[in-house]
Short mmCIF file of N, CA and C and ligand atoms in Angstrom, two decimals:
data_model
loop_
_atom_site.label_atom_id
_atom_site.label_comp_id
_atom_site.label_asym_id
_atom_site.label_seq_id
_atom_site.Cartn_x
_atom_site.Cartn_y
_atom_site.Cartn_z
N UNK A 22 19.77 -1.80 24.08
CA UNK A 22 18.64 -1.77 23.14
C UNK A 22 18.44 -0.31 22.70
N UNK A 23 18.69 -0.24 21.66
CA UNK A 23 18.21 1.12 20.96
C UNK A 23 17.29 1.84 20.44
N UNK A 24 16.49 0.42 19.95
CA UNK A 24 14.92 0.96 19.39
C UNK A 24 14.02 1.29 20.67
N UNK A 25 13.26 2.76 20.06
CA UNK A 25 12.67 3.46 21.53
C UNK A 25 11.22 2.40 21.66
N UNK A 26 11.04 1.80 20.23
CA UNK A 26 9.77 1.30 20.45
C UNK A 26 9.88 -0.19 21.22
N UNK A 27 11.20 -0.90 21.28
CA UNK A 27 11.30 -2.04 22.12
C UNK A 27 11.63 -1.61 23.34
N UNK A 28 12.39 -0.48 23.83
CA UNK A 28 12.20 0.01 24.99
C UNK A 28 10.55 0.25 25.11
N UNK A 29 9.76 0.61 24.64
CA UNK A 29 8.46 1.08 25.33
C UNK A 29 7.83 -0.46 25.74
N UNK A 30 8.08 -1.38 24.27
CA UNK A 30 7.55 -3.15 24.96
C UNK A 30 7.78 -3.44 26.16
N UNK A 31 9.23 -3.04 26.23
CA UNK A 31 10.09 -3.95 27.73
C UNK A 31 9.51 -3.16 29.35
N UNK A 32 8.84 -1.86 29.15
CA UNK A 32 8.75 -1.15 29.99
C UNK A 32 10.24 -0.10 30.14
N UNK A 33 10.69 0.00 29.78
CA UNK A 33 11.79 0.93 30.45
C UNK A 33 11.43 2.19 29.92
N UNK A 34 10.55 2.41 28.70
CA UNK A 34 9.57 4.00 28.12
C UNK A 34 8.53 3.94 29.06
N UNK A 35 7.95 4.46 29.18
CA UNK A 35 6.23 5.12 29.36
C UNK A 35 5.22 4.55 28.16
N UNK A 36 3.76 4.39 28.30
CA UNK A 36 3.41 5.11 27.12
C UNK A 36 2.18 4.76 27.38
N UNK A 37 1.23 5.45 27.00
CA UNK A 37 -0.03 5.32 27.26
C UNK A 37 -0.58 4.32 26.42
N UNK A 38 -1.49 3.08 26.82
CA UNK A 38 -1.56 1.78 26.52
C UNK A 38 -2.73 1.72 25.79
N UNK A 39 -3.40 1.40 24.82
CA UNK A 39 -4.46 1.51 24.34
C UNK A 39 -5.08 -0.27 24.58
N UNK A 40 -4.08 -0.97 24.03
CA UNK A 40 -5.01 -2.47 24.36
C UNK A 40 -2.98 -3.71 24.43
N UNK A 41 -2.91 -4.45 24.25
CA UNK A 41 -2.32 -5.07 24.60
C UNK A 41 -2.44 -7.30 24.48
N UNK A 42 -1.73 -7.34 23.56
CA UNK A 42 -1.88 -8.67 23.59
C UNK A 42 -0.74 -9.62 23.72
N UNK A 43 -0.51 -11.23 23.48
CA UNK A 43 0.39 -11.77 23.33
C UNK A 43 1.92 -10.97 22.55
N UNK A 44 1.41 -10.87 21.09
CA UNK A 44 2.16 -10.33 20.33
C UNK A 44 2.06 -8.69 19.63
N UNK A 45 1.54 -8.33 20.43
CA UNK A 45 1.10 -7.00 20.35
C UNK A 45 0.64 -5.76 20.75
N UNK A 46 1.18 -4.56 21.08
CA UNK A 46 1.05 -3.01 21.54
C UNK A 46 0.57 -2.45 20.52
N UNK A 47 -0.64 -2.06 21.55
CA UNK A 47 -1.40 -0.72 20.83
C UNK A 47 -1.40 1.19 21.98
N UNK A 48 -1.05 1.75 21.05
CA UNK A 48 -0.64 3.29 22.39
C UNK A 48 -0.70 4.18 21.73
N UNK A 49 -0.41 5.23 22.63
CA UNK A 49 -1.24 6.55 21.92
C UNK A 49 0.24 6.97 21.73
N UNK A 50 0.33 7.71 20.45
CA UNK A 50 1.77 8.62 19.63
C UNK A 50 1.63 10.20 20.36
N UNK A 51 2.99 9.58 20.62
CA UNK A 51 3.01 11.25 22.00
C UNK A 51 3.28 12.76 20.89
N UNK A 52 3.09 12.25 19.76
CA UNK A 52 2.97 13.69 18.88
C UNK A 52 1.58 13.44 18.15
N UNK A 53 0.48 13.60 18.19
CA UNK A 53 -1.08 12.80 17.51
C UNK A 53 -0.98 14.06 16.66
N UNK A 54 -1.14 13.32 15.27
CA UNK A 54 -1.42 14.05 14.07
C UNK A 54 -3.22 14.25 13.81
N UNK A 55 -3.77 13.56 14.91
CA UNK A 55 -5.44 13.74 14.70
C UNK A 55 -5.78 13.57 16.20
N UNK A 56 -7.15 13.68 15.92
CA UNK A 56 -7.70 13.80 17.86
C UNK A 56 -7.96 12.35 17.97
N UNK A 57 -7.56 11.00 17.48
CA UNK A 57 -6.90 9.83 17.81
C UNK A 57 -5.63 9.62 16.79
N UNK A 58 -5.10 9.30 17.69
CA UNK A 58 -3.72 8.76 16.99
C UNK A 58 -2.88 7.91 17.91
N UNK A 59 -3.05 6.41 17.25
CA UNK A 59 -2.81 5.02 18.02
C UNK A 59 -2.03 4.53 16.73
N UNK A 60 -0.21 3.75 18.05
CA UNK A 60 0.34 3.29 16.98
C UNK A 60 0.06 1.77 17.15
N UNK A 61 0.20 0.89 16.41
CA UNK A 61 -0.45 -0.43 17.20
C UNK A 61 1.35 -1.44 16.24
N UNK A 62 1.99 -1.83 16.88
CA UNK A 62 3.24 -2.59 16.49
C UNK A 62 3.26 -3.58 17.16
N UNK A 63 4.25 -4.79 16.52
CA UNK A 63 4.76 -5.83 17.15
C UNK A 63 5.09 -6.16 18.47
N UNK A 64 5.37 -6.71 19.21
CA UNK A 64 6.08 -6.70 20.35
C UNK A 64 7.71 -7.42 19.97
N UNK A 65 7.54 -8.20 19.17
CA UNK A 65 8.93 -8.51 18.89
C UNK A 65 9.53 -7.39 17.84
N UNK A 66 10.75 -7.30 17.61
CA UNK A 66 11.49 -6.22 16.48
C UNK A 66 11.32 -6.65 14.80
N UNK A 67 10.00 -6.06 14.50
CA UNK A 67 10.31 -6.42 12.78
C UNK A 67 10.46 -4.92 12.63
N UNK A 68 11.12 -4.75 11.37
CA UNK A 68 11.76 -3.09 10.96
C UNK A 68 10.81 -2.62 10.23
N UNK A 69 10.00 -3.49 9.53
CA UNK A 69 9.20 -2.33 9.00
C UNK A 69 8.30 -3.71 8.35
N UNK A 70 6.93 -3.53 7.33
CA UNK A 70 6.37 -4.25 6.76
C UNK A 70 7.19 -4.84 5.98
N UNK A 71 8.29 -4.62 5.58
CA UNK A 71 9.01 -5.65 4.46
C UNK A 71 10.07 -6.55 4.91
N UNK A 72 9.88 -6.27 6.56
CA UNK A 72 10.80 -7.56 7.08
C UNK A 72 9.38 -8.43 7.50
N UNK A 73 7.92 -7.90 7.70
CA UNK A 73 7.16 -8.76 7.92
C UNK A 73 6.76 -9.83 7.09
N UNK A 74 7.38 -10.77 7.71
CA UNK A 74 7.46 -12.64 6.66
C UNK A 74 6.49 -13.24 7.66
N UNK A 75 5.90 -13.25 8.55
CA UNK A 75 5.22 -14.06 9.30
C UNK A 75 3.26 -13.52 9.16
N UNK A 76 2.68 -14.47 8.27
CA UNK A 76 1.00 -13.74 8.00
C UNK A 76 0.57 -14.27 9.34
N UNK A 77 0.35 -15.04 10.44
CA UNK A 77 0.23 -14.68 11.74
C UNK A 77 0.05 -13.67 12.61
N UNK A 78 1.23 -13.08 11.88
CA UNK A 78 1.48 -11.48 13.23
C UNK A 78 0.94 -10.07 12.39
N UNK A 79 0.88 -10.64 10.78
CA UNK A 79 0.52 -9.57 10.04
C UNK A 79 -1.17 -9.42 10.46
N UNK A 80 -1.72 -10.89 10.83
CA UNK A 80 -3.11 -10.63 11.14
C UNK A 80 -3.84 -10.08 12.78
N UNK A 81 -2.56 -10.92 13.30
CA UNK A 81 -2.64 -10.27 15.02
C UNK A 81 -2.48 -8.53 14.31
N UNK A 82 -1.57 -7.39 13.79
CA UNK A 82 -1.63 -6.82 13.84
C UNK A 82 -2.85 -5.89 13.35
N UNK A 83 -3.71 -6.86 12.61
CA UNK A 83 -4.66 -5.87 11.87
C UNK A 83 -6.00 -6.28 12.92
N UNK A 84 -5.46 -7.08 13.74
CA UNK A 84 -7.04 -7.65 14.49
C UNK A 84 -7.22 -6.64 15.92
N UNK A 85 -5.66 -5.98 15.79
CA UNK A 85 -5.51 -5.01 17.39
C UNK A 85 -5.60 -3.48 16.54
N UNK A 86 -5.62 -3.39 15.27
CA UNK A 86 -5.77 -1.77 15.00
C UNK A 86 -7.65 -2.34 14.87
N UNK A 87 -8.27 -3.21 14.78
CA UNK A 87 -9.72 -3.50 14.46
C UNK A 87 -10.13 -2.85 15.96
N UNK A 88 -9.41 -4.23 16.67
CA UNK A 88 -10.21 -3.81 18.43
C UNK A 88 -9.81 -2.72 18.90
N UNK A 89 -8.80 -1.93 18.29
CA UNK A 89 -8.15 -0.60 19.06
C UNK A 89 -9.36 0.52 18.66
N UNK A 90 -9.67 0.65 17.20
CA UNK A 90 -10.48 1.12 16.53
C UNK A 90 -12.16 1.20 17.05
N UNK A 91 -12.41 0.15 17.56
CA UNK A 91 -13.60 -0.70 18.30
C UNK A 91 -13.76 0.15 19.83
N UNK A 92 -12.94 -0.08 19.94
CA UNK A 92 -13.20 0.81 21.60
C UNK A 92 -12.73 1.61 21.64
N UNK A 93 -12.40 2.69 20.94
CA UNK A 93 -12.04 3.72 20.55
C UNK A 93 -13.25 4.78 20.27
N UNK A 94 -14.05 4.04 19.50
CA UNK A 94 -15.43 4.52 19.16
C UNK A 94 -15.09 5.12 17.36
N UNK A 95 -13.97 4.19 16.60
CA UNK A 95 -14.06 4.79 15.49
C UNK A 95 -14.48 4.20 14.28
N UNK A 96 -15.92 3.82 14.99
CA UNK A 96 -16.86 3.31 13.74
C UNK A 96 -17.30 3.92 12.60
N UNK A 97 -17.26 5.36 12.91
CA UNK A 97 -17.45 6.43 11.53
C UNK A 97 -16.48 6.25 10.80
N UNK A 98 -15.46 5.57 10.87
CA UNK A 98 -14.37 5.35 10.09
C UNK A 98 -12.82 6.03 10.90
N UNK A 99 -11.83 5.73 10.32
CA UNK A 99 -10.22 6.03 9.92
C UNK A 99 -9.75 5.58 9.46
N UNK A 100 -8.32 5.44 10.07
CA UNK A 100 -7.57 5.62 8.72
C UNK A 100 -5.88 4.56 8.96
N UNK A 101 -5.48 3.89 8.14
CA UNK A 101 -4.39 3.39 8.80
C UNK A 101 -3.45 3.15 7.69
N UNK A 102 -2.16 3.90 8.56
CA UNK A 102 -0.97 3.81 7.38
C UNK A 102 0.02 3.22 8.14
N UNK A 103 1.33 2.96 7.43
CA UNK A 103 2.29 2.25 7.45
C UNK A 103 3.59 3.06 7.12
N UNK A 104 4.20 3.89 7.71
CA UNK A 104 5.47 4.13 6.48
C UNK A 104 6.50 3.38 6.34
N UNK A 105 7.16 3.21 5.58
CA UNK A 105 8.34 1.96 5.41
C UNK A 105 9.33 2.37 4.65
N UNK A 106 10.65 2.48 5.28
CA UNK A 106 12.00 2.71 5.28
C UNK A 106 11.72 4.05 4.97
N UNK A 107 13.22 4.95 4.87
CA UNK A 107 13.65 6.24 3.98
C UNK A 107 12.54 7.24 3.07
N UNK A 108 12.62 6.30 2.07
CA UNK A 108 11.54 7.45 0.93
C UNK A 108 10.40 6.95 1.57
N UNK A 109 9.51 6.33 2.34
CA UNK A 109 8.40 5.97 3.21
C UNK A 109 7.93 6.76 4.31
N UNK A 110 9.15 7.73 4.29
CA UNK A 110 8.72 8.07 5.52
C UNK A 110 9.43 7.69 7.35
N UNK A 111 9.12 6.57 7.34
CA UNK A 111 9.44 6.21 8.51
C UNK A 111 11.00 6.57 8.97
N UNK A 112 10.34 6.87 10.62
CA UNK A 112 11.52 7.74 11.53
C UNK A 112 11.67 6.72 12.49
N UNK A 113 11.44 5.61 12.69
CA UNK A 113 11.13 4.93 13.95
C UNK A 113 11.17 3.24 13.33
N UNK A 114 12.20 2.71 13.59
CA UNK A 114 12.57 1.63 12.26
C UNK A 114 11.86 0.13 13.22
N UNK A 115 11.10 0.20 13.73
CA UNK A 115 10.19 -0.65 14.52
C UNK A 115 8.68 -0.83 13.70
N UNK A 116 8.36 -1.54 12.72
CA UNK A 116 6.68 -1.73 12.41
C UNK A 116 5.80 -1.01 12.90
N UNK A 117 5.38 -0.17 12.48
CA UNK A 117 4.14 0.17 13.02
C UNK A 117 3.03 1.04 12.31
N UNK A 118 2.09 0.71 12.92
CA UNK A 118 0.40 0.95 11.85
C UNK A 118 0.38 2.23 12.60
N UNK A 119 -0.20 3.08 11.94
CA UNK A 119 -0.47 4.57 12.39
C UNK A 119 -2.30 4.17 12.57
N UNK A 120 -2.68 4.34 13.64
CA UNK A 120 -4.37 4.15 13.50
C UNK A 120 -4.85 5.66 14.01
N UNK A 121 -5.50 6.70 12.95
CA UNK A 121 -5.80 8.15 13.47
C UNK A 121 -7.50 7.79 12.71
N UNK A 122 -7.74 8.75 13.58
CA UNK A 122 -9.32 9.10 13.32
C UNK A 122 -9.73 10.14 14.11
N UNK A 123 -10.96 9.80 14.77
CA UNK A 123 -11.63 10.75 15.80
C UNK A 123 -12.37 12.21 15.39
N UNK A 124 -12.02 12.22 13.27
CA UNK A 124 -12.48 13.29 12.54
C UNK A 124 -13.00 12.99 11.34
N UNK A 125 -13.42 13.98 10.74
CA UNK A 125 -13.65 13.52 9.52
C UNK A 125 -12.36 13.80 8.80
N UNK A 126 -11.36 12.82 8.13
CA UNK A 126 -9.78 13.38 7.92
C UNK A 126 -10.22 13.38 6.21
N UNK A 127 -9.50 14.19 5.84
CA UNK A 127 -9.28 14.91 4.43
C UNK A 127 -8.83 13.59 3.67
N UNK A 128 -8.74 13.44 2.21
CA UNK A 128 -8.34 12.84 1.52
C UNK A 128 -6.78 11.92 1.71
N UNK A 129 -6.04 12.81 2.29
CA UNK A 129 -4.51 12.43 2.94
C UNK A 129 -4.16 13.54 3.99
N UNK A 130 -3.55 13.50 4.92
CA UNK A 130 -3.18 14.07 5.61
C UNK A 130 -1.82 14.65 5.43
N UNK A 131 -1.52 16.13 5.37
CA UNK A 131 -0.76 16.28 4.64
C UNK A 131 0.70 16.40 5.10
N UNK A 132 0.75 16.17 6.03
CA UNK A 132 2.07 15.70 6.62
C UNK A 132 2.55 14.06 5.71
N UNK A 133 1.83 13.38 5.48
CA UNK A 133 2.21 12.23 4.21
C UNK A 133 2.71 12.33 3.22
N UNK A 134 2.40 13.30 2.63
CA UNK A 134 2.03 13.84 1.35
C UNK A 134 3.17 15.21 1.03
P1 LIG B 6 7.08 7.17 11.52
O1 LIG B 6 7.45 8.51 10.97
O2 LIG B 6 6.04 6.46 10.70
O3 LIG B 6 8.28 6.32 11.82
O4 LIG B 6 6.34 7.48 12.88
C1 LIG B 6 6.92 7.35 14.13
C2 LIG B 6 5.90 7.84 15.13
O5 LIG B 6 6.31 7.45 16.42
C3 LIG B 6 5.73 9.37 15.13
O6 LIG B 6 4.37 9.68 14.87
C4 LIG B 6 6.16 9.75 16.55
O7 LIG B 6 5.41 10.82 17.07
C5 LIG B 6 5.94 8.46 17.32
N1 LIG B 6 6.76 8.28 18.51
C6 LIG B 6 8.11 8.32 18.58
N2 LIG B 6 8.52 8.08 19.84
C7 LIG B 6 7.41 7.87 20.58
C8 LIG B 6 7.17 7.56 21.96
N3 LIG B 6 8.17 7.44 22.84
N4 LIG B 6 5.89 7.42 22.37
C9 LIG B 6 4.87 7.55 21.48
N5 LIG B 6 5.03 7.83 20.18
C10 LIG B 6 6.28 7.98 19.72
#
């Protein structure tokens, strides 16, 4: 298995656990671009939002960046992105929601941008 983020599902990574469900990991990004920064992904391997075909898991995923967000204490708001494939951004070809807050964050963060 090559993807580091299905190694972290299976246990054979580390990673600090934020919440945890049937179909879904939520954990803290061992590089935090803000004073929270939670990635919250699948547990099975979708590559990115445009292999996500199943609205099920698209809603499990938005219901664990809600509760991650929730006990987190980031009711003042944040922020949640996605990058997807190449020109997207994404380095890490496993789904996953970027959930940062814990500030008041600028218009975009400019590592996005
Ligand atoms: P992206 O550029 O959207 O693919 O983001 C990948 C994210 O995964 C980056 O913010 C990395 O810091 C994070 N990341 C990569 N490997 C790990 C890991 N083993 N544990 C936690 N976060 C990771």
């Amino acid at each position: 298995m090559d993807c580091v983020f299905c190694r972290i599902v299976s246990g054979e990574l580390p990673c600090r656990k934020v919440l945890e469900t049937d179909h879904v990991l939520a954990f803290y990004d061992h590089k935090p671009q803000a004073p929270v920064h939670v990635l919250v992904i699948p547990k099975r391997h979708v590559a990115s939002i445009l292999e996500l075909d199943d609205p099920g898991l698209a809603g499990a995923l938005l219901a664990s960046v809600r509760q991650s967000a929730v006990e987190l204490g980031l009711e003042r708001g944040f922020r949640v992105i996605s990058n997807v494939r190449a020109h997207g951004g994404q380095e890490v070809d496993h789904l996953h929601l970027h959930l940062v807050g814990g500030t008041r964050l600028g218009r975009m963060l400019p590592r996005w941008f």
